[in-house]
Amino acid sequence: MASYRQWFGRGLDQDYVDSINSFWTVLLLTVCSVGSFVVRYTTTPISCWCPAYFTGPMFSYTQESCFLKDLYHNKSVMDNDDDKIFPASVPSYHLWIPLILFFQALAFKVPNIIWNSTKDLFTFNMEETVESLKSVQVTNAENRQAIFSDAARVFASLLRRNRIFLSLLYLFVKLLSCVNLAGQLMFLTIYFRQYLAIRIGTSAGIDMDSIIKPLLVKHVFCYFQVRILHNTHSHRVQCSLPITEIYEKMFIFLWYLVFLLAVITILNLVLWAGFLFLPFLRDGRIAAHVNAAKGSPPDEHSITRFISGFLGMDGVLVLTMMSRNSSELVAAGLTQHLYQVFREKEEEFKNQRNLYTEEPRGGVVFTEATRGVAALPMSDLSSGARPAERAPVK
């Protein structure tokens, strides 16, 4: 179930912006791709004005042939009075619209594929961690504390390997989403919001006439030949493509959607970067979870060491995802047990440091930390004393 949701649904290691980009937008573009393919066969995609002497089969052939051929701009043909001279043909990409939408959907999915393929290589499976701890809320208090304690110790051991790479990967995936949205917005602006592209290009001093080419045409002249016996008959008919109107409205809607997603995703990237890198933004939630535990609240310096030296950015990322996709209670419970592990390790380190800095005073000392015997200097032995002789064993 987790693997299915990882590739086809909203993962527990993603926020809502990631879910919109990698799942809902992909689903919408896939539906548009299938719908544009269905529209091709359920509506009349082209309507041509044919001579009166065309029979029914000739009319059907003209419609289908012109829909599948290169078409001409209506303005260029109307300006040309010589029927023997044809203007340059301009292809219409209405036949490729389903494939274009499919590749747009794939481009939205690529950052999520990179995230799912590489996230487990750095630390641990964050998806399974959040999923396993979601069920803790329905257990009794004793089992809940035991599960949190075990999870905290495993979590702490995994954080020893690195504390930053998972967060950098997450920010990189968000940056890829921003690049994808910028590229798609540029594509939609050039081909479906041409007047806006011309205004932007003109203000920037760019010649947009050489860049902007029509992707879809509405009113065209179609030229085709029919061979009857040994004779070839040429025909030129005027056609309109009603299907272009449907495609244009669909792409204009997608332009507004992509523009809105671009703004939201860029803001989301900036907020996440600030939350992970700036202490005054990331420390507040973790400190609140630690202070919510029973007992005397820890000092501020201890919490700062816990976040920067023990959790790192990866720990903050996982706890934040847990609070967003599970609950604040689960995130607070795990944070408190992680803080206990941190305090235990600090005390252990202090004991070991004190052990090697204190001077022994006399006698043989057995150390619990090293499970060994601490030797005493020879000056501590009495200078004139002889060791007592042991009585023989009878």
Short mmCIF file of C-alpha atoms in Angstrom, two decimals:
data_model
loop_
_atom_site.label_atom_id
_atom_site.label_comp_id
_atom_site.label_asym_id
_atom_site.label_seq_id
_atom_site.Cartn_x
_atom_site.Cartn_y
_atom_site.Cartn_z
CA MET A 1 0.00 0.00 0.00
CA ALA A 2 2.83 2.37 0.84
CA SER A 3 4.58 1.73 -2.47
CA TYR A 4 1.34 2.27 -4.41
CA ARG A 5 0.73 5.61 -2.68
CA GLN A 6 4.39 6.50 -3.18
CA TRP A 7 4.07 6.40 -6.99
CA PHE A 8 0.36 7.07 -7.61
CA GLY A 9 -0.83 9.08 -4.63
CA ARG A 10 0.21 11.62 -2.05
CA GLY A 11 3.20 10.33 -0.12
CA LEU A 12 3.56 10.79 3.62
CA ASP A 13 6.97 12.36 3.02
CA GLN A 14 5.53 15.22 0.96
CA ASP A 15 3.64 18.39 1.72
CA TYR A 16 0.47 19.56 -0.01
CA VAL A 17 2.33 21.53 -2.69
CA ASP A 18 4.30 18.42 -3.64
CA SER A 19 1.05 16.47 -3.78
CA ILE A 20 -0.57 19.02 -6.11
CA ASN A 21 2.43 19.04 -8.46
CA SER A 22 3.20 15.32 -8.53
CA PHE A 23 -0.27 13.79 -8.32
CA TRP A 24 -3.28 16.05 -8.89
CA THR A 25 -1.76 18.05 -11.76
CA VAL A 26 -0.49 14.84 -13.36
CA LEU A 27 -3.97 13.35 -13.02
CA LEU A 28 -5.57 16.46 -14.55
CA LEU A 29 -3.18 16.52 -17.52
CA THR A 30 -3.70 12.79 -18.08
CA VAL A 31 -7.46 13.30 -18.15
CA CYS A 32 -7.01 16.19 -20.60
CA SER A 33 -4.78 14.01 -22.78
CA VAL A 34 -7.34 11.20 -22.90
CA GLY A 35 -10.17 13.70 -23.35
CA SER A 36 -8.47 15.40 -26.29
CA PHE A 37 -8.05 12.00 -27.92
CA VAL A 38 -11.71 11.14 -27.36
CA VAL A 39 -12.85 14.52 -28.71
CA ARG A 40 -11.07 13.72 -31.94
CA TYR A 41 -13.48 10.81 -32.62
CA THR A 42 -16.67 12.00 -30.90
CA THR A 43 -16.98 15.42 -32.53
CA THR A 44 -16.57 16.89 -35.99
CA PRO A 45 -12.95 18.08 -35.83
CA ILE A 46 -12.96 19.78 -39.25
CA SER A 47 -15.57 21.25 -41.56
CA CYS A 48 -14.69 21.97 -45.20
CA TRP A 49 -16.66 23.87 -47.80
CA CYS A 50 -16.77 21.50 -50.80
CA PRO A 51 -18.06 22.03 -54.34
CA ALA A 52 -21.62 20.95 -55.08
CA TYR A 53 -20.53 18.17 -57.41
CA PHE A 54 -18.73 16.33 -54.60
CA THR A 55 -20.47 13.10 -53.77
CA GLY A 56 -20.80 11.69 -50.26
CA PRO A 57 -17.60 9.58 -50.41
CA MET A 58 -15.70 12.53 -51.91
CA PHE A 59 -16.91 14.79 -49.10
CA SER A 60 -15.86 12.27 -46.42
CA TYR A 61 -12.45 11.81 -48.03
CA THR A 62 -11.94 15.57 -48.19
CA GLN A 63 -12.75 16.01 -44.51
CA GLU A 64 -10.44 13.23 -43.36
CA SER A 65 -7.63 14.07 -45.77
CA CYS A 66 -7.58 17.73 -44.85
CA PHE A 67 -7.60 16.94 -41.15
CA LEU A 68 -4.49 14.79 -41.54
CA LYS A 69 -2.57 17.08 -43.92
CA ASP A 70 -0.51 20.25 -43.60
CA LEU A 71 -2.81 23.25 -43.72
CA TYR A 72 -2.45 26.88 -44.79
CA HIS A 73 -3.10 30.14 -43.08
CA ASN A 74 -6.29 31.67 -44.37
CA LYS A 75 -4.79 35.17 -44.62
CA SER A 76 -1.87 34.08 -46.80
CA VAL A 77 -4.14 32.28 -49.25
CA MET A 78 -6.69 35.08 -49.43
CA ASP A 79 -3.96 37.57 -50.30
CA ASN A 80 -2.85 35.33 -53.16
CA ASP A 81 -5.11 35.60 -56.24
CA ASP A 82 -3.13 33.16 -58.37
CA ASP A 83 -4.50 29.65 -57.81
CA LYS A 84 -1.34 28.09 -59.26
CA ILE A 85 0.91 29.65 -56.64
CA PHE A 86 0.54 28.28 -53.16
CA PRO A 87 1.85 29.95 -50.00
CA ALA A 88 4.20 28.16 -47.68
CA SER A 89 2.46 25.49 -45.67
CA VAL A 90 2.26 25.77 -41.91
CA PRO A 91 1.62 22.54 -40.00
CA SER A 92 -1.07 22.43 -37.39
CA TYR A 93 -0.28 20.35 -34.31
CA HIS A 94 -3.84 19.45 -33.42
CA LEU A 95 -3.04 15.78 -34.10
CA TRP A 96 -0.25 15.90 -31.49
CA ILE A 97 -2.23 17.51 -28.67
CA PRO A 98 -2.82 14.24 -26.74
CA LEU A 99 0.90 13.46 -26.87
CA ILE A 100 1.86 17.03 -25.88
CA LEU A 101 -0.40 16.81 -22.83
CA PHE A 102 1.06 13.42 -21.95
CA PHE A 103 4.61 14.81 -21.97
CA GLN A 104 3.46 17.76 -19.86
CA ALA A 105 2.08 15.30 -17.30
CA LEU A 106 5.35 13.34 -17.40
CA ALA A 107 7.35 16.51 -16.79
CA PHE A 108 5.32 17.16 -13.63
CA LYS A 109 5.99 13.61 -12.44
CA VAL A 110 9.77 13.56 -13.04
CA PRO A 111 10.76 15.44 -9.81
CA ASN A 112 8.64 13.05 -7.77
CA ILE A 113 10.24 10.04 -9.51
CA ILE A 114 13.71 11.40 -8.65
CA TRP A 115 12.66 11.91 -5.02
CA ASN A 116 11.20 8.41 -4.64
CA SER A 117 14.20 6.79 -6.34
CA THR A 118 16.96 8.47 -4.34
CA LYS A 119 15.58 9.42 -0.90
CA ASP A 120 16.25 5.98 0.65
CA LEU A 121 19.91 6.07 -0.38
CA PHE A 122 20.83 8.76 2.15
CA THR A 123 19.28 7.91 5.52
CA PHE A 124 16.09 5.93 6.01
CA ASN A 125 12.65 5.37 4.57
CA MET A 126 10.75 8.42 5.77
CA GLU A 127 7.51 7.15 4.22
CA GLU A 128 7.50 3.96 6.30
CA THR A 129 8.62 5.82 9.42
CA VAL A 130 5.64 8.18 9.29
CA GLU A 131 3.29 5.36 8.30
CA SER A 132 4.35 3.11 11.20
CA LEU A 133 4.01 5.86 13.81
CA LYS A 134 0.53 6.94 12.64
CA SER A 135 -0.99 3.86 14.30
CA VAL A 136 0.55 4.78 17.67
CA GLN A 137 -2.35 7.14 18.40
CA VAL A 138 -4.82 4.26 18.86
CA THR A 139 -2.64 2.24 21.31
CA ASN A 140 -2.62 2.53 25.08
CA ALA A 141 -0.22 4.83 26.91
CA GLU A 142 2.23 2.10 27.97
CA ASN A 143 2.65 0.65 24.49
CA ARG A 144 2.82 4.13 23.01
CA GLN A 145 5.76 5.09 25.22
CA ALA A 146 7.57 1.85 24.41
CA ILE A 147 7.11 2.34 20.66
CA PHE A 148 8.27 5.95 20.88
CA SER A 149 11.32 4.93 22.89
CA ASP A 150 12.36 2.23 20.38
CA ALA A 151 11.67 4.51 17.42
CA ALA A 152 13.71 7.33 18.97
CA ARG A 153 16.76 5.11 19.48
CA VAL A 154 16.60 3.75 15.93
CA PHE A 155 16.04 7.24 14.61
CA ALA A 156 19.02 8.58 16.57
CA SER A 157 21.32 5.83 15.29
CA LEU A 158 20.33 6.54 11.69
CA LEU A 159 20.94 10.25 12.07
CA ARG A 160 24.60 9.59 12.88
CA ARG A 161 25.41 8.96 9.21
CA ASN A 162 24.34 12.39 7.98
CA ARG A 163 22.05 15.19 9.00
CA ILE A 164 21.79 17.31 5.86
CA PHE A 165 21.72 15.28 2.61
CA LEU A 166 18.04 14.32 2.75
CA SER A 167 17.04 17.96 3.25
CA LEU A 168 19.23 19.12 0.37
CA LEU A 169 17.69 16.45 -1.86
CA TYR A 170 14.21 17.60 -0.88
CA LEU A 171 15.02 21.22 -1.70
CA PHE A 172 16.60 20.14 -5.00
CA VAL A 173 13.41 18.29 -5.98
CA LYS A 174 11.37 21.38 -5.18
CA LEU A 175 13.75 23.43 -7.32
CA LEU A 176 13.18 20.97 -10.21
CA SER A 177 9.44 21.50 -9.82
CA CYS A 178 9.97 25.26 -10.10
CA VAL A 179 12.09 24.82 -13.24
CA ASN A 180 9.43 22.58 -14.78
CA LEU A 181 6.68 25.11 -14.03
CA ALA A 182 8.76 27.96 -15.49
CA GLY A 183 9.38 25.98 -18.69
CA GLN A 184 5.73 24.97 -19.05
CA LEU A 185 4.57 28.52 -18.43
CA MET A 186 6.93 29.78 -21.13
CA PHE A 187 5.67 27.14 -23.57
CA LEU A 188 2.01 27.96 -22.93
CA THR A 189 2.66 31.70 -23.16
CA ILE A 190 4.46 31.49 -26.51
CA TYR A 191 1.89 29.26 -28.21
CA PHE A 192 -1.41 30.05 -26.50
CA ARG A 193 -1.00 33.54 -25.00
CA GLN A 194 0.81 35.06 -27.94
CA TYR A 195 -0.28 38.64 -27.39
CA LEU A 196 1.16 38.47 -23.86
CA ALA A 197 4.40 36.96 -25.19
CA ILE A 198 4.66 39.74 -27.78
CA ARG A 199 4.19 42.44 -25.13
CA ILE A 200 6.79 40.89 -22.83
CA GLY A 201 9.25 40.35 -25.70
CA THR A 202 8.81 43.87 -27.02
CA SER A 203 9.42 45.41 -23.59
CA ALA A 204 12.57 43.26 -23.28
CA GLY A 205 13.80 44.17 -26.78
CA ILE A 206 13.35 40.65 -28.21
CA ASP A 207 12.05 40.01 -31.72
CA MET A 208 9.16 37.65 -30.95
CA ASP A 209 8.05 37.32 -34.59
CA SER A 210 10.87 34.85 -35.26
CA ILE A 211 10.03 32.87 -32.13
CA ILE A 212 6.25 32.74 -32.04
CA LYS A 213 4.72 30.29 -34.48
CA PRO A 214 1.08 29.21 -34.45
CA LEU A 215 0.61 25.82 -32.87
CA LEU A 216 -3.04 25.50 -33.85
CA VAL A 217 -4.95 27.05 -36.75
CA LYS A 218 -8.67 27.68 -37.16
CA HIS A 219 -9.41 28.75 -40.74
CA VAL A 220 -7.30 27.23 -43.49
CA PHE A 221 -7.17 26.29 -47.12
CA CYS A 222 -6.51 22.65 -47.88
CA TYR A 223 -4.88 21.40 -51.07
CA PHE A 224 -5.09 17.75 -52.07
CA GLN A 225 -4.92 15.62 -55.20
CA VAL A 226 -7.07 12.72 -56.32
CA ARG A 227 -5.93 10.32 -58.99
CA ILE A 228 -8.70 8.93 -61.18
CA LEU A 229 -7.51 6.43 -63.79
CA HIS A 230 -4.58 8.16 -65.47
CA ASN A 231 -5.60 11.66 -64.55
CA THR A 232 -4.70 13.61 -61.40
CA HIS A 233 -7.26 16.10 -60.15
CA SER A 234 -6.17 18.89 -57.80
CA HIS A 235 -8.57 20.46 -55.34
CA ARG A 236 -8.31 23.36 -52.93
CA VAL A 237 -11.04 23.78 -50.35
CA GLN A 238 -11.55 26.15 -47.46
CA CYS A 239 -11.87 24.52 -44.04
CA SER A 240 -12.35 25.43 -40.41
CA LEU A 241 -11.30 23.38 -37.39
CA PRO A 242 -13.84 23.55 -34.54
CA ILE A 243 -11.62 21.25 -32.49
CA THR A 244 -9.03 24.03 -32.28
CA GLU A 245 -11.47 26.12 -30.26
CA ILE A 246 -11.76 23.34 -27.70
CA TYR A 247 -8.00 22.86 -27.48
CA GLU A 248 -7.33 26.59 -27.10
CA LYS A 249 -9.76 26.96 -24.19
CA MET A 250 -8.22 23.94 -22.51
CA PHE A 251 -4.68 25.31 -22.83
CA ILE A 252 -5.71 28.78 -21.62
CA PHE A 253 -7.13 27.14 -18.49
CA LEU A 254 -3.86 25.24 -18.09
CA TRP A 255 -1.92 28.51 -18.44
CA TYR A 256 -3.72 30.04 -15.45
CA LEU A 257 -3.29 26.80 -13.49
CA VAL A 258 0.45 26.58 -14.19
CA PHE A 259 0.92 30.27 -13.36
CA LEU A 260 -0.81 29.80 -10.01
CA LEU A 261 1.19 26.65 -9.28
CA ALA A 262 4.44 28.43 -10.17
CA VAL A 263 3.76 31.20 -7.65
CA ILE A 264 2.77 28.73 -4.92
CA THR A 265 5.71 26.38 -5.55
CA ILE A 266 8.31 29.15 -5.55
CA LEU A 267 6.94 30.53 -2.28
CA ASN A 268 6.87 27.02 -0.85
CA LEU A 269 10.53 26.48 -1.82
CA VAL A 270 11.56 29.76 -0.18
CA LEU A 271 9.66 28.93 3.01
CA TRP A 272 11.14 25.43 3.24
CA ALA A 273 14.66 26.73 2.64
CA GLY A 274 14.21 29.35 5.34
CA PHE A 275 12.66 26.81 7.70
CA LEU A 276 15.55 24.36 7.32
CA PHE A 277 18.45 26.83 7.26
CA LEU A 278 17.34 29.63 9.59
CA PRO A 279 17.38 28.67 13.30
CA PHE A 280 14.80 31.26 14.39
CA LEU A 281 12.25 29.65 12.04
CA ARG A 282 12.95 25.95 12.65
CA ASP A 283 13.62 25.93 16.41
CA GLY A 284 10.20 27.13 17.54
CA ARG A 285 8.16 23.99 16.78
CA ILE A 286 10.82 21.58 18.10
CA ALA A 287 11.25 23.63 21.29
CA ALA A 288 7.48 23.65 21.84
CA HIS A 289 7.35 19.85 21.54
CA VAL A 290 10.24 19.41 24.00
CA ASN A 291 8.79 21.89 26.50
CA ALA A 292 5.44 20.09 26.42
CA ALA A 293 6.97 17.09 28.23
CA LYS A 294 6.38 16.59 31.94
CA GLY A 295 9.03 17.81 34.32
CA SER A 296 11.20 20.89 34.41
CA PRO A 297 11.59 22.58 31.01
CA PRO A 298 15.09 22.38 29.48
CA ASP A 299 17.25 25.43 29.02
CA GLU A 300 17.49 27.21 25.69
CA HIS A 301 21.12 26.25 25.06
CA SER A 302 20.31 22.57 25.53
CA ILE A 303 17.50 22.76 22.96
CA THR A 304 19.80 24.56 20.51
CA ARG A 305 22.42 21.79 20.86
CA PHE A 306 19.69 19.18 20.46
CA ILE A 307 18.41 20.68 17.19
CA SER A 308 21.68 21.71 15.54
CA GLY A 309 24.01 19.00 16.81
CA PHE A 310 21.73 15.99 17.24
CA LEU A 311 18.75 16.30 14.88
CA GLY A 312 20.25 18.40 12.11
CA MET A 313 18.19 19.48 9.12
CA ASP A 314 17.20 15.90 8.27
CA GLY A 315 15.71 15.32 11.72
CA VAL A 316 13.80 18.59 11.55
CA LEU A 317 12.48 17.64 8.10
CA VAL A 318 11.24 14.23 9.25
CA LEU A 319 9.58 15.60 12.41
CA THR A 320 7.91 18.35 10.38
CA MET A 321 6.58 15.87 7.83
CA MET A 322 5.32 13.72 10.69
CA SER A 323 3.42 16.61 12.24
CA ARG A 324 1.85 17.53 8.89
CA ASN A 325 0.95 14.05 7.66
CA SER A 326 0.25 12.29 10.96
CA SER A 327 -0.49 14.56 13.95
CA GLU A 328 1.21 16.99 16.30
CA LEU A 329 0.84 14.50 19.15
CA VAL A 330 2.89 11.85 17.34
CA ALA A 331 5.58 14.35 16.35
CA ALA A 332 5.70 15.75 19.92
CA GLY A 333 5.95 12.27 21.46
CA LEU A 334 8.82 11.24 19.20
CA THR A 335 10.58 14.58 19.74
CA GLN A 336 10.44 14.20 23.52
CA HIS A 337 11.92 10.69 23.39
CA LEU A 338 14.61 11.87 20.99
CA TYR A 339 15.47 14.60 23.48
CA GLN A 340 15.77 11.97 26.21
CA VAL A 341 18.19 9.98 24.04
CA PHE A 342 20.13 13.19 23.43
CA ARG A 343 20.37 13.89 27.18
CA GLU A 344 21.50 10.32 27.85
CA LYS A 345 24.27 10.61 25.29
CA GLU A 346 25.33 13.96 26.71
CA GLU A 347 25.53 12.50 30.23
CA GLU A 348 27.47 9.51 28.96
CA PHE A 349 29.93 11.79 27.20
CA LYS A 350 30.37 13.94 30.32
CA ASN A 351 31.03 10.87 32.48
CA GLN A 352 33.65 9.57 30.09
CA ARG A 353 35.33 12.98 29.95
CA ASN A 354 35.37 13.30 33.73
CA LEU A 355 36.76 9.79 34.04
CA TYR A 356 39.86 10.62 32.01
CA THR A 357 40.41 14.07 33.51
CA GLU A 358 40.20 13.17 37.25
CA GLU A 359 43.37 11.98 39.13
CA PRO A 360 43.07 8.67 41.03
CA ARG A 361 43.64 8.96 44.79
CA GLY A 362 44.49 5.41 45.89
CA GLY A 363 43.48 1.81 45.53
CA VAL A 364 42.44 -0.05 42.45
CA VAL A 365 39.56 1.62 40.56
CA PHE A 366 37.18 -0.42 38.41
CA THR A 367 35.50 1.78 35.80
CA GLU A 368 32.01 0.99 34.54
CA ALA A 369 32.49 3.06 31.39
CA THR A 370 35.48 1.08 30.12
CA ARG A 371 34.99 -2.19 32.02
CA GLY A 372 38.67 -2.10 32.95
CA VAL A 373 41.09 -1.39 35.79
CA ALA A 374 42.63 2.06 36.24
CA ALA A 375 46.29 1.66 37.27
CA LEU A 376 47.69 3.83 40.09
CA PRO A 377 51.06 5.61 40.04
CA MET A 378 53.93 3.98 41.92
CA SER A 379 54.33 7.01 44.21
CA ASP A 380 51.11 6.10 45.98
CA LEU A 381 52.65 2.90 47.45
CA SER A 382 54.28 3.07 50.91
CA SER A 383 58.05 3.30 50.53
CA GLY A 384 59.07 1.00 53.48
CA ALA A 385 56.16 -1.36 53.59
CA ARG A 386 56.59 -4.95 52.51
CA PRO A 387 53.77 -6.88 51.08
CA ALA A 388 52.13 -9.29 53.52
CA GLU A 389 53.09 -12.92 53.04
CA ARG A 390 50.30 -15.34 52.37
CA ALA A 391 49.99 -18.32 54.66
CA PRO A 392 50.57 -21.66 52.96
CA VAL A 393 47.49 -23.59 52.14
CA LYS A 394 47.28 -26.86 53.97
#
